[in-house]
PDB file of C-alpha atoms and ligand atoms in Angstrom:
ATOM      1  CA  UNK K  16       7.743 -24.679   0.806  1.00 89.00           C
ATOM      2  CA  UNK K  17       9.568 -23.085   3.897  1.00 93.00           C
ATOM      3  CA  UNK K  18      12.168 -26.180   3.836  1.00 95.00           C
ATOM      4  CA  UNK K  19      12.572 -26.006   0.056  1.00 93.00           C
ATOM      5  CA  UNK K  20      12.748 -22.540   0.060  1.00 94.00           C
ATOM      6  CA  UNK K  21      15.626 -22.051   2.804  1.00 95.00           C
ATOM      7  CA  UNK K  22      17.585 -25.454   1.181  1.00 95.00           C
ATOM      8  CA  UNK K  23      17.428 -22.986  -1.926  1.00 94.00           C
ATOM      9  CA  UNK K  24      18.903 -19.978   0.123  1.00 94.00           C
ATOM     10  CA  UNK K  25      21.261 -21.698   1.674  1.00 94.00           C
ATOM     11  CA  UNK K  26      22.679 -24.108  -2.010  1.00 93.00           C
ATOM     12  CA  UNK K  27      25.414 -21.715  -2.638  1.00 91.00           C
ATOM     13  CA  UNK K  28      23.660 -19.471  -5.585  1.00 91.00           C
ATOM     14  CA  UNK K  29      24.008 -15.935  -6.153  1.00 90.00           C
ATOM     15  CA  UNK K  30      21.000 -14.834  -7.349  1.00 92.00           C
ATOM     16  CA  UNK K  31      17.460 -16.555  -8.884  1.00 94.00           C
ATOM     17  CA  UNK K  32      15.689 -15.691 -11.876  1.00 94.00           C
ATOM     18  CA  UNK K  33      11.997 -16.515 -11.482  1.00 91.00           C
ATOM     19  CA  UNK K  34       9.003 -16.018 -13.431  1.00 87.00           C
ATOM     20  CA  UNK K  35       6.324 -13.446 -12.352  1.00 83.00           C
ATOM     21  CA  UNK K  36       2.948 -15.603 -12.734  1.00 73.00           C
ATOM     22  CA  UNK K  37      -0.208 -13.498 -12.733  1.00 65.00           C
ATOM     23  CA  UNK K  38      -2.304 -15.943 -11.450  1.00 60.00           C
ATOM     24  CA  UNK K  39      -5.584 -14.565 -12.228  1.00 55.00           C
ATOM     25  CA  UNK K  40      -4.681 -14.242 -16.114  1.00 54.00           C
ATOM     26  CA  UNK K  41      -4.187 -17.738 -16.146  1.00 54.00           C
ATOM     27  CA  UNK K  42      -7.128 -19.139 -14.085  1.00 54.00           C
ATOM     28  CA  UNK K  43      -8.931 -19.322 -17.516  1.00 59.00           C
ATOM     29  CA  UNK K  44      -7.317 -22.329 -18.175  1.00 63.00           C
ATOM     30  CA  UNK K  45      -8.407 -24.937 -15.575  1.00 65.00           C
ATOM     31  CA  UNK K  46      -5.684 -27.127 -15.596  1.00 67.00           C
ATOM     32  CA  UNK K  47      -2.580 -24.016 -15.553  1.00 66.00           C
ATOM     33  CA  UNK K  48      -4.926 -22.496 -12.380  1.00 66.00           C
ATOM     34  CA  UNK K  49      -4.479 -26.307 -10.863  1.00 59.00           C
ATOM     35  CA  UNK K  50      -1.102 -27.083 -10.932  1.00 62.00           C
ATOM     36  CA  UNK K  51      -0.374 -23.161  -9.963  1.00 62.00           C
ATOM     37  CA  UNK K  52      -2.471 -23.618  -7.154  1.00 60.00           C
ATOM     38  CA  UNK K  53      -0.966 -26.865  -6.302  1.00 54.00           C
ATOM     39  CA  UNK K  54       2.371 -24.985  -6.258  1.00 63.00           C
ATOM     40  CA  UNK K  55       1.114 -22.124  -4.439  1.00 76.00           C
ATOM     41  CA  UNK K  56       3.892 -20.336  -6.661  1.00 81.00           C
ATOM     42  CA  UNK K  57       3.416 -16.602  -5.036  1.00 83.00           C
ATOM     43  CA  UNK K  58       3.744 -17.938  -1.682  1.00 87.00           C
ATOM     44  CA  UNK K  59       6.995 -19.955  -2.235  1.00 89.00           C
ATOM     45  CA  UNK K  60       8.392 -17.353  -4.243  1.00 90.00           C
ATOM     46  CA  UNK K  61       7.607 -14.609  -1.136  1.00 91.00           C
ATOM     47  CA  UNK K  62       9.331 -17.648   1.069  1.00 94.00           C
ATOM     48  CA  UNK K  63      12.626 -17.652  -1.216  1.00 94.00           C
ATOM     49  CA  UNK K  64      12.313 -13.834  -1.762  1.00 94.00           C
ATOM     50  CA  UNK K  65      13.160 -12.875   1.751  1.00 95.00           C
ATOM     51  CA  UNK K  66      15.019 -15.653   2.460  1.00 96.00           C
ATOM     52  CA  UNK K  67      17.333 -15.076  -0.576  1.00 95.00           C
ATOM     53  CA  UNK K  68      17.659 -11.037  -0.173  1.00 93.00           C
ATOM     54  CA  UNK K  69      18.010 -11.282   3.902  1.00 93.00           C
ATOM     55  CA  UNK K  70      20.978 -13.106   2.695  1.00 92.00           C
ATOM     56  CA  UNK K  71      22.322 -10.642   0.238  1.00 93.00           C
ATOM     57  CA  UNK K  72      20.967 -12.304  -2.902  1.00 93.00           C
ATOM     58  CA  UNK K  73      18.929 -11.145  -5.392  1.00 91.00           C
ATOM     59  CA  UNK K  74      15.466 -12.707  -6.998  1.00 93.00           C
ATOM     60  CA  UNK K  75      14.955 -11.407  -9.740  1.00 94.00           C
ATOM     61  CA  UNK K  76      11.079 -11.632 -11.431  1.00 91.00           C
ATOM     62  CA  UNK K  77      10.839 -11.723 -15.350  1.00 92.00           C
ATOM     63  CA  UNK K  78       7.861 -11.373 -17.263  1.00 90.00           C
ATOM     64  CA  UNK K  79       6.120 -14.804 -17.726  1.00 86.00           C
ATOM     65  CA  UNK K  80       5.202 -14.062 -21.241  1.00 90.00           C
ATOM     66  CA  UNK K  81       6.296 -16.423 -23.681  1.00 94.00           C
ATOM     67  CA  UNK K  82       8.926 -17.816 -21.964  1.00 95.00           C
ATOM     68  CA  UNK K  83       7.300 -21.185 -23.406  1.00 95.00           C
ATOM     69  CA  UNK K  84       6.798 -20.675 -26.913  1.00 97.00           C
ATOM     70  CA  UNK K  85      10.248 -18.092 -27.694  1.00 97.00           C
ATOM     71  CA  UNK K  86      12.791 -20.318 -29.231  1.00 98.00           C
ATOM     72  CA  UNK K  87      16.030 -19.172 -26.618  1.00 97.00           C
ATOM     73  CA  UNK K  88      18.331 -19.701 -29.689  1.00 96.00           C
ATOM     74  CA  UNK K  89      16.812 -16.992 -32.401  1.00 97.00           C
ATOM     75  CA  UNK K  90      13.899 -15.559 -30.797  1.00 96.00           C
ATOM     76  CA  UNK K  91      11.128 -17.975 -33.278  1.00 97.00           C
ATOM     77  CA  UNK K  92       7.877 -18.268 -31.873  1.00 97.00           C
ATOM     78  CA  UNK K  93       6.268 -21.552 -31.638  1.00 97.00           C
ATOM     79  CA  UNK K  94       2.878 -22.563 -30.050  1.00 96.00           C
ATOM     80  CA  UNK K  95       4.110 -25.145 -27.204  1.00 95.00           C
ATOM     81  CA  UNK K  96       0.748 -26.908 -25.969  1.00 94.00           C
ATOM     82  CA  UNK K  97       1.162 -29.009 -22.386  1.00 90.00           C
ATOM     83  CA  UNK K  98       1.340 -32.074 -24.462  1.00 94.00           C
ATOM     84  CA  UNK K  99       4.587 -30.777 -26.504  1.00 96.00           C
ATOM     85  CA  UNK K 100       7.374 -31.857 -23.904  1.00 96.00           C
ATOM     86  CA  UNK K 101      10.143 -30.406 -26.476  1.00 97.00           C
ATOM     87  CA  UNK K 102      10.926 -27.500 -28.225  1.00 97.00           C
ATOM     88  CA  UNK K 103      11.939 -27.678 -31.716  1.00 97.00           C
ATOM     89  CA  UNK K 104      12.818 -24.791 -33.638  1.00 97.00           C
ATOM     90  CA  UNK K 105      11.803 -25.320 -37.204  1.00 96.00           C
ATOM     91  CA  UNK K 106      13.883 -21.714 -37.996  1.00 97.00           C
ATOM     92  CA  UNK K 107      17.165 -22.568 -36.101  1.00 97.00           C
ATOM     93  CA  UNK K 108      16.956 -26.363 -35.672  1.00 97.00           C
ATOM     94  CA  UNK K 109      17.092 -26.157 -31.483  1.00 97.00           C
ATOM     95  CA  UNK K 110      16.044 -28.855 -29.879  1.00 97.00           C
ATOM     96  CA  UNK K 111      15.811 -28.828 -25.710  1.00 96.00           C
ATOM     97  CA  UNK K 112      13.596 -29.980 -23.180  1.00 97.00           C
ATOM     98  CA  UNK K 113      10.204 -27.133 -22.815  1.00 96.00           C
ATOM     99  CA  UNK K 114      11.163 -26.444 -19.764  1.00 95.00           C
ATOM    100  CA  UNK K 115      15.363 -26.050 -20.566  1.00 96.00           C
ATOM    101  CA  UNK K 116      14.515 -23.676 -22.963  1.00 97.00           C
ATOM    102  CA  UNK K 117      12.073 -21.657 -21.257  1.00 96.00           C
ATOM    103  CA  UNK K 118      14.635 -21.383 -18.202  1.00 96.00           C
ATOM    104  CA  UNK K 119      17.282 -20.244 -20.146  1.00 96.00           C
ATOM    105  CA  UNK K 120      14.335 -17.109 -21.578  1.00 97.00           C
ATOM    106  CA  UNK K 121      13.729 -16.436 -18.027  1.00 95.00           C
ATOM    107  CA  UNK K 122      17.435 -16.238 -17.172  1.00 94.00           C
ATOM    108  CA  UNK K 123      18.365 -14.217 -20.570  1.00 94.00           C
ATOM    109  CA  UNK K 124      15.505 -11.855 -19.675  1.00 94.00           C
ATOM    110  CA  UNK K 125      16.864 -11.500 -15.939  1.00 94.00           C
ATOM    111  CA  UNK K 126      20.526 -10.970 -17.520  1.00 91.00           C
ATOM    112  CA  UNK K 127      18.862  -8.601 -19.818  1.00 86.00           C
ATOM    113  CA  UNK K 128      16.946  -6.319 -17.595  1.00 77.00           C
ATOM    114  CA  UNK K 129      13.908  -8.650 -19.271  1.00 44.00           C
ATOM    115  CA  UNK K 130      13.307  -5.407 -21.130  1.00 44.00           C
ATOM    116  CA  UNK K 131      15.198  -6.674 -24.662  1.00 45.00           C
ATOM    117  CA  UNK K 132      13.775  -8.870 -27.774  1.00 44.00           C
ATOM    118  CA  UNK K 133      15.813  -9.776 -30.534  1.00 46.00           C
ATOM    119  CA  UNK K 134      14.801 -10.184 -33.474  1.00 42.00           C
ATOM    120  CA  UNK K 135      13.910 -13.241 -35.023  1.00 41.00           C
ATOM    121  CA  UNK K 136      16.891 -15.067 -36.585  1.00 42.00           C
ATOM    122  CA  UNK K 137      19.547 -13.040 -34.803  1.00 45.00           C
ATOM    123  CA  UNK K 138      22.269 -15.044 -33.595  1.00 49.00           C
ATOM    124  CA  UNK K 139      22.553 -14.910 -29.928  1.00 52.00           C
ATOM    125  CA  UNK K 140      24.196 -18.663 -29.618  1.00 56.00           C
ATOM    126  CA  UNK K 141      27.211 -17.084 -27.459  1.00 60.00           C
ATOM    127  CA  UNK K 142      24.369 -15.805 -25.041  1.00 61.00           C
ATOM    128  CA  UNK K 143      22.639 -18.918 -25.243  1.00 62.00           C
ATOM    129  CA  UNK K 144      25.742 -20.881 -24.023  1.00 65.00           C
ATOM    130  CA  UNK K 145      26.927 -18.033 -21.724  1.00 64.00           C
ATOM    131  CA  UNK K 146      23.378 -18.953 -20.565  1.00 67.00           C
ATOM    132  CA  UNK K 147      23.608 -22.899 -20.284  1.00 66.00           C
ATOM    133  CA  UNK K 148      26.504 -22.621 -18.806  1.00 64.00           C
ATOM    134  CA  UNK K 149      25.409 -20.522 -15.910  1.00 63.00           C
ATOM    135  CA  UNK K 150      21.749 -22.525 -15.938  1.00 65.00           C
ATOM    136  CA  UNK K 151      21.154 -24.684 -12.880  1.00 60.00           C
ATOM    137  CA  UNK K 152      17.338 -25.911 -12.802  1.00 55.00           C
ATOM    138  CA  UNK K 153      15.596 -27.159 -10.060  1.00 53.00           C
ATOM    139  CA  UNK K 154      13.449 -29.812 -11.756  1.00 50.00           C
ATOM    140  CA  UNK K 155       9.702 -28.926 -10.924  1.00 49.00           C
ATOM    141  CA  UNK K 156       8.442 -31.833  -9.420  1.00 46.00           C
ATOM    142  CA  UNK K 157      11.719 -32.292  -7.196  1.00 44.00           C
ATOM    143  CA  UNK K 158      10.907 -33.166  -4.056  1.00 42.00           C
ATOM    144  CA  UNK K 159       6.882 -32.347  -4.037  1.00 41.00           C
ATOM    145  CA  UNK K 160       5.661 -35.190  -1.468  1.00 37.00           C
ATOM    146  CA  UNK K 161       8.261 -33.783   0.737  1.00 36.00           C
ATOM    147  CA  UNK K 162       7.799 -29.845   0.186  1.00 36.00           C
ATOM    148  CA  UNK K 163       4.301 -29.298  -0.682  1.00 33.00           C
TER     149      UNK K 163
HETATM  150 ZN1   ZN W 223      15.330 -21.193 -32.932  1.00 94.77          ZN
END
């Protein structure tokens, strides 16, 4: 976590947009609570946290909440279970990788103040691509023999 973390601080980024996990909400569903505490999410997020502002960056925390199932294209709502690996938006015909399109919520919402939800069916494409554009993922399972 420390190695991954500082790599992170030190990749040439301006800011990160991360999700703020309440672990103990989730801890009713045995196999979130595992791979959370696999992660040990809080703790690597403290480790980039400092790292990131001692270096005159910001992390910015988003609510968690639906960042899954909100379609980043018009705001639909779909029910993404573990096993659904895509999201496909019967309403505006998006189709991205789960995680893609929940990254691009958490970044929209850090962009946004994550205070903001459009309506359903309102067309915030330009956003969306502004969004894409700016996106850089770290793929979650990057690197975990050598980090965690
Ligand atoms: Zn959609």
């Amino acid at each position: 976590m420390h190695k991954l973390s500082t790599e992170l601080a030190k990749a040439g980024y301006t800011s990160f947009a991360v999700e703020n996990l309440h672990i103990q909400n989730m801890e009713k569903n045995h196999r979130l609570a595992q791979s959370i505490h696999n992660a040990s999410w809080n703790r690597f997020i403290n480790f980039l946290s400092y790292k990131a502002e001692s270096a005159g960056m910001k992390v910015i925390k988003v609510d968690a909440r639906n960042t899954t199932k909100e379609c980043s294209n018009c705001g639909n709502m779909l029910e993404m279970p573990l096993s659904v690996r895509e999201y496909n938006c019967g309403l505006c015909g998006l189709r991205l990788d789960r995680d893609v399109n929940a990254s691009i919520n958490i970044l929209n919402r850090a962009r946004e103040g994550h205070s903001r939800s459009h309506a359903q069916g309102e067309d915030v494409r330009p956003q969306r691509e502004a969004a894409l554009g700016e996106l850089i993922t770290y793929p979650a399972n990057a690197g975990e023999a050598n980090y965690l």
